[in-house]
Structures are given as C-alpha cells and as structure tokens.
Short mmCIF file of N, CA and C in Angstrom, two decimals:
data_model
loop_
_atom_site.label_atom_id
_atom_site.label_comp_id
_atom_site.label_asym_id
_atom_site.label_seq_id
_atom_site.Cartn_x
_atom_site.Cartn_y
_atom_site.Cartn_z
N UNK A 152 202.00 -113.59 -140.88
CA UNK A 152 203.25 -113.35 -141.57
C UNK A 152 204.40 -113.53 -140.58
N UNK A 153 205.39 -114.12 -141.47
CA UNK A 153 206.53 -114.29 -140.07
C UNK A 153 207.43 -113.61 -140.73
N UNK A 154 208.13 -112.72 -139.22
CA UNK A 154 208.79 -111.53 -140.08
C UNK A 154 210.47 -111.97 -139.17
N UNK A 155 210.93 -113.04 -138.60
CA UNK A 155 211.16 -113.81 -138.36
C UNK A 155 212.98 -113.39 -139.15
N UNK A 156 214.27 -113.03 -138.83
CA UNK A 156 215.88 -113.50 -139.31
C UNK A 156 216.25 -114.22 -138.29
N UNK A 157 216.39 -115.34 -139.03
CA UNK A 157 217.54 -116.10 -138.53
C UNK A 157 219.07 -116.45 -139.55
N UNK A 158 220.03 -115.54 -138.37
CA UNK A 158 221.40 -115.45 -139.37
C UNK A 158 222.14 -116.05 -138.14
N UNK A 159 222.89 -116.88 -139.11
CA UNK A 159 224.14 -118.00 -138.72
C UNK A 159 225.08 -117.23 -138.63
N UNK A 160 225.75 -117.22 -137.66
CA UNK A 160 226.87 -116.40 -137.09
C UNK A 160 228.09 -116.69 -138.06
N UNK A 161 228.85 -115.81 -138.50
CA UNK A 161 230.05 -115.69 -139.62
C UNK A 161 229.50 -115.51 -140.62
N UNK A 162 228.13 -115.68 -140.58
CA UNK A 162 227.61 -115.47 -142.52
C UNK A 162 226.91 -113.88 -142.45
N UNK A 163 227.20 -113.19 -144.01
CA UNK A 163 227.08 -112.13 -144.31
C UNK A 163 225.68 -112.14 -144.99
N UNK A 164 224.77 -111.03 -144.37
CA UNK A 164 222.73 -111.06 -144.76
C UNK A 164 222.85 -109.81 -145.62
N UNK A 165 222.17 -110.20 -146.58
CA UNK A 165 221.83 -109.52 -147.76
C UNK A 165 220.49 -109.45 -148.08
N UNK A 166 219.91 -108.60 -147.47
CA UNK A 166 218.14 -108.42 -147.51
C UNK A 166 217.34 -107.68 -148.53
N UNK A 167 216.51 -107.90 -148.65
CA UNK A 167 215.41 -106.15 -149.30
C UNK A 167 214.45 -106.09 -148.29
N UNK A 168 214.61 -104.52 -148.15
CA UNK A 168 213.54 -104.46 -147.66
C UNK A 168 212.21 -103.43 -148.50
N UNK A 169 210.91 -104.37 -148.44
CA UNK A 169 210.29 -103.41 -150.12
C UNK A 169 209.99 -102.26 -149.01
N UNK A 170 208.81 -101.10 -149.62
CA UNK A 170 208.05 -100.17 -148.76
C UNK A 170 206.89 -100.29 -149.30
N UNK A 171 205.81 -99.93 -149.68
CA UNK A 171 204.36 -99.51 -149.68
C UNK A 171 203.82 -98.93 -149.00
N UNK A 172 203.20 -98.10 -149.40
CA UNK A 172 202.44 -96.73 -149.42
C UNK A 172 201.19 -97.15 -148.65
N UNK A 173 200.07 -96.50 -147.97
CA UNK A 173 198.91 -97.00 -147.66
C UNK A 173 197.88 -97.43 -148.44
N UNK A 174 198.10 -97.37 -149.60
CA UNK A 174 197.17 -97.76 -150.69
C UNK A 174 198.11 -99.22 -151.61
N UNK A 175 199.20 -99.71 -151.03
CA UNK A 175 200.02 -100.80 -151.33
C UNK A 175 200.76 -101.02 -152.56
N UNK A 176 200.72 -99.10 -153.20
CA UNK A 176 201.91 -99.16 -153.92
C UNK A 176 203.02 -98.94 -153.47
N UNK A 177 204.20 -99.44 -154.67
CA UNK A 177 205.55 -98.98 -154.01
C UNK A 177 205.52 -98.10 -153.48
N UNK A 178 206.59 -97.62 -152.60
CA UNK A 178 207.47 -96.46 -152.59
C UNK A 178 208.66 -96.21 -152.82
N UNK A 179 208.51 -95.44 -153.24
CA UNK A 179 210.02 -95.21 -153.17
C UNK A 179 210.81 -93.60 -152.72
N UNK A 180 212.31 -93.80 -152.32
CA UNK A 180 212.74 -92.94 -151.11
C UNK A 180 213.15 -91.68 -151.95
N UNK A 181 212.30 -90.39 -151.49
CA UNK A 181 212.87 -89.19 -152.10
C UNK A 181 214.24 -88.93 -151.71
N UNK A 182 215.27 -87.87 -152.65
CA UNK A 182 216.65 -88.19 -152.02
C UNK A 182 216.61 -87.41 -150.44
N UNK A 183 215.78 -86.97 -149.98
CA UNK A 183 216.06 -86.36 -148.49
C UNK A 183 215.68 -87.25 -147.48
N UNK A 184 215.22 -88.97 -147.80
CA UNK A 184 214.75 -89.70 -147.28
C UNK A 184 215.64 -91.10 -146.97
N UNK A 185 215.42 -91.77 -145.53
CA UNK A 185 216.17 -92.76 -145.27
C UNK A 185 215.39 -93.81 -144.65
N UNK A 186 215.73 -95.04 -144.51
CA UNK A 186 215.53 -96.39 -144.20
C UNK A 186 216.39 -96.37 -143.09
N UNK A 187 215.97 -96.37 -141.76
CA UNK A 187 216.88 -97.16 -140.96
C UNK A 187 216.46 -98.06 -140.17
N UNK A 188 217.29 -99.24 -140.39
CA UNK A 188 217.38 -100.39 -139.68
C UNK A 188 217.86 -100.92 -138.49
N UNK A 189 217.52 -100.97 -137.18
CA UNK A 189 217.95 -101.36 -136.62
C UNK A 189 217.71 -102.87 -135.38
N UNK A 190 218.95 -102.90 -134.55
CA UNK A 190 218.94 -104.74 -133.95
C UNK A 190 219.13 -103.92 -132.68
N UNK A 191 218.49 -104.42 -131.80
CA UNK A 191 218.70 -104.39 -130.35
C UNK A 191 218.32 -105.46 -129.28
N UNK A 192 218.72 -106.01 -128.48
CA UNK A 192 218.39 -107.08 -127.66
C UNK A 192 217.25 -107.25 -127.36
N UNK A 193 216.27 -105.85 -126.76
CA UNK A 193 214.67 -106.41 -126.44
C UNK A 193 214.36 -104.36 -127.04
N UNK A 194 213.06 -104.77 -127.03
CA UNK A 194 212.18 -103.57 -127.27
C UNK A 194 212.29 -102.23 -126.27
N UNK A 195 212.64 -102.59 -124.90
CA UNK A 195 213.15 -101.42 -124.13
C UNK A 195 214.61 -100.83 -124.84
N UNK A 196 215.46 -101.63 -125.20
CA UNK A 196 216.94 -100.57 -125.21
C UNK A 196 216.88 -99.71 -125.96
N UNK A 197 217.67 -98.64 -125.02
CA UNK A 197 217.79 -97.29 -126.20
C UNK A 197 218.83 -97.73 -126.76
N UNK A 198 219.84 -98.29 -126.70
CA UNK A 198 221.01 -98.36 -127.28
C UNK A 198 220.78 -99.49 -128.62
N UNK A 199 221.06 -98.86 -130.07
CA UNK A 199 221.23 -100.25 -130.94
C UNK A 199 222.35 -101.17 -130.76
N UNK A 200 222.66 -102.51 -131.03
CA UNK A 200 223.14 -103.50 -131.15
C UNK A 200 224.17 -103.04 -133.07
N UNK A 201 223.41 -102.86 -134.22
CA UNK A 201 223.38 -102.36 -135.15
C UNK A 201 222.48 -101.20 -135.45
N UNK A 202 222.93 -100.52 -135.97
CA UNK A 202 221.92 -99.18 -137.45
C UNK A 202 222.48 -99.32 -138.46
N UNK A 203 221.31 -99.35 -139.80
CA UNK A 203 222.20 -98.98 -140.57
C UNK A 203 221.22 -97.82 -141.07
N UNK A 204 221.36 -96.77 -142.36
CA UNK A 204 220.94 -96.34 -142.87
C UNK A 204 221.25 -96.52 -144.43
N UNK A 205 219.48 -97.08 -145.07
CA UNK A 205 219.42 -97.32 -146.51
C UNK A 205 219.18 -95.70 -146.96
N UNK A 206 219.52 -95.67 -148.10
CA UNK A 206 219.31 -94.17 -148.78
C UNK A 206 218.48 -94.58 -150.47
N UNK A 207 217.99 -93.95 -151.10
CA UNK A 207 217.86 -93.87 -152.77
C UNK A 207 218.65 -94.87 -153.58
N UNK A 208 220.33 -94.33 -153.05
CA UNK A 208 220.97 -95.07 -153.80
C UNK A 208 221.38 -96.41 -153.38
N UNK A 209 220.67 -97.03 -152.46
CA UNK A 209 220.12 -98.53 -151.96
C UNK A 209 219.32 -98.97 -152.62
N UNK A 210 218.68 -98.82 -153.71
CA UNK A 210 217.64 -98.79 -154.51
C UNK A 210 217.76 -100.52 -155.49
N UNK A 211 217.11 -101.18 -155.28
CA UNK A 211 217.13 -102.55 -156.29
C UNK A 211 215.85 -102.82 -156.63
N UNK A 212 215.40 -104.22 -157.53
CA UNK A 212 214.00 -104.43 -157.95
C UNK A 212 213.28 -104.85 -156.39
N UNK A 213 212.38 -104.58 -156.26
CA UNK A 213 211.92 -105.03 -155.28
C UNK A 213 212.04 -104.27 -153.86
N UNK A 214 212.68 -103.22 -153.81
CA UNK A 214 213.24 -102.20 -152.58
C UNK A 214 214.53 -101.47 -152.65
N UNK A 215 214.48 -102.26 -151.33
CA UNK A 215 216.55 -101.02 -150.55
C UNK A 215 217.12 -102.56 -150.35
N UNK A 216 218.40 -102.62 -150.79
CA UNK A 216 219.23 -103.64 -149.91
C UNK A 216 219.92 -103.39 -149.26
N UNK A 217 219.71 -104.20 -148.11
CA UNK A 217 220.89 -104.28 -146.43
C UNK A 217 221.35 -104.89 -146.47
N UNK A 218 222.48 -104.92 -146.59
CA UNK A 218 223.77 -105.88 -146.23
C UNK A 218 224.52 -105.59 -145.18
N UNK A 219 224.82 -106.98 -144.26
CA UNK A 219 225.52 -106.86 -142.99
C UNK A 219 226.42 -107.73 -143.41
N UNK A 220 227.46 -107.27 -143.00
CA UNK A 220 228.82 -108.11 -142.82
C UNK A 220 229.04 -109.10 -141.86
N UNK A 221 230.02 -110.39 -141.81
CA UNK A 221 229.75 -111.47 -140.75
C UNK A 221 230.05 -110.32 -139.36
N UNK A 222 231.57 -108.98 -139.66
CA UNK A 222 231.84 -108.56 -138.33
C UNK A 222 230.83 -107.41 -137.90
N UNK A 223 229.79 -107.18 -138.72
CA UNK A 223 228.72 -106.34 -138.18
C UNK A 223 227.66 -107.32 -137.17
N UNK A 224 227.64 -108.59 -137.71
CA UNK A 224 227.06 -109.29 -137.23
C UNK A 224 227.13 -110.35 -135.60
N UNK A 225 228.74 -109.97 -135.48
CA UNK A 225 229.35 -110.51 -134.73
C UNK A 225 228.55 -110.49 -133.54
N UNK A 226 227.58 -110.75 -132.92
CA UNK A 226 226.93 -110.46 -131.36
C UNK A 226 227.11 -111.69 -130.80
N UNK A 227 226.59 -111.46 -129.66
CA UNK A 227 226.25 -112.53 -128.23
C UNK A 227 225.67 -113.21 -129.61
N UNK A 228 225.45 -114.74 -129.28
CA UNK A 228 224.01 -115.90 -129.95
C UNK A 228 223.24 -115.28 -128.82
N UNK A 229 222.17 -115.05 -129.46
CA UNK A 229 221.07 -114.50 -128.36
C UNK A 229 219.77 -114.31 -129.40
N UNK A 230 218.62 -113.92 -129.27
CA UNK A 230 217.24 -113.58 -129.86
C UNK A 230 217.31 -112.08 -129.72
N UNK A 231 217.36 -111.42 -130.65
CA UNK A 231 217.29 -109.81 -130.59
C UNK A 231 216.13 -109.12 -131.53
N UNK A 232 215.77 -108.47 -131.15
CA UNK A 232 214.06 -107.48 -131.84
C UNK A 232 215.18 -106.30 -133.32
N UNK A 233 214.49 -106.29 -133.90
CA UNK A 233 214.58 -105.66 -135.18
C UNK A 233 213.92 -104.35 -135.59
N UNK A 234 213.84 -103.58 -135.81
CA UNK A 234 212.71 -102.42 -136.98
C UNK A 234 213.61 -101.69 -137.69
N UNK A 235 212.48 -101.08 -138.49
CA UNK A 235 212.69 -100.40 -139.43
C UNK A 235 211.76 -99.44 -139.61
N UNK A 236 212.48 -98.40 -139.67
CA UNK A 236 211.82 -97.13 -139.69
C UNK A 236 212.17 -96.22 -140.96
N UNK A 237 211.19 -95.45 -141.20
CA UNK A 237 211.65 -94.16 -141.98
C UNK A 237 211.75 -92.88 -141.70
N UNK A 238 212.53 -92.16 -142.35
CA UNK A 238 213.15 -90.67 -141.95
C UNK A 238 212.91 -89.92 -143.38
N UNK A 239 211.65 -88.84 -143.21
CA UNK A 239 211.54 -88.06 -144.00
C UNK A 239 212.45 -86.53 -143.95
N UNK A 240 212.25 -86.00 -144.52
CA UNK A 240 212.94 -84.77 -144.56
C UNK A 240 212.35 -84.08 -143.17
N UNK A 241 211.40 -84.39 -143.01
CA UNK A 241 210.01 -83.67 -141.61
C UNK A 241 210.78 -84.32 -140.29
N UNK A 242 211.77 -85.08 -140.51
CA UNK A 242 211.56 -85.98 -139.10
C UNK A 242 211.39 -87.12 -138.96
#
C-alpha cells in the first residue's frame, strides 16, 4: 500500500481519513475523541511542521476530513513523514 501525499505547493488538500477497528469495521469518534494529524520533517522531531485535530464533527461518508490550506501548507519543498494518531478520552 502506498500511503504516499504528494501536494503541490499553493494548492489546498482535502483528505479522509477512514478508521477501522481491529476486526475492520468502521469507527467512528466518540465525542471525547480526536484524530490528530500530523507533518514533520523526519521521524526524530519533536516539533510538528503542522497538527491538526479532527473531532466527530469532522465526520463525512467514508471518515474525518482534513483540510489544509495552501498557507498551512506553505513549507520548505522538502520530503516530510506524516501520522496519525488517536486520542481517547484515556490518553
């Protein structure tokens, strides 16, 4: 699987991202629950590049949508690492 963005600098990304469960149904985000996304140059930095946080009411067919703006997007041209994580109410 190639998990692979490539975004053209000035243009605005409009993603989903789905979830599934360990048994490969949906999920979906209780309201004490978040999606966050983030860009950082390599896998060591603590510091993000971007975060965002998806919530419930990010909610479309198919997942959460992220949308970045061209000036969120604005970085160095460079190759930068990505994840996405979740935040339960636990932590």
């Amino acid at each position: 699987m190639n998990n692979d963005l490539n975004v053209q600098k000035g243009r605005t990304l409009a993603l989903t991202i789905g979830l599934v469960d360990s048994d490969g149904v949906e999920y979906t985000l209780k309201s004490d629950e978040k999606l966050i996304f983030g860009v950082k140059l390599n896998s060591e930095s603590t510091e993000y590049d971007i975060r965002k946080e998806l919530t419930a009411s990010n909610k479309v067919d198919g997942g959460y949508l992220l949308t970045l703006s061209a000036a969120e997007l604005d970085l160095t041209v460079n190759k930068y690492k990505y994840d996405v994580a979740l935040k339960t109410a636990d932590g």
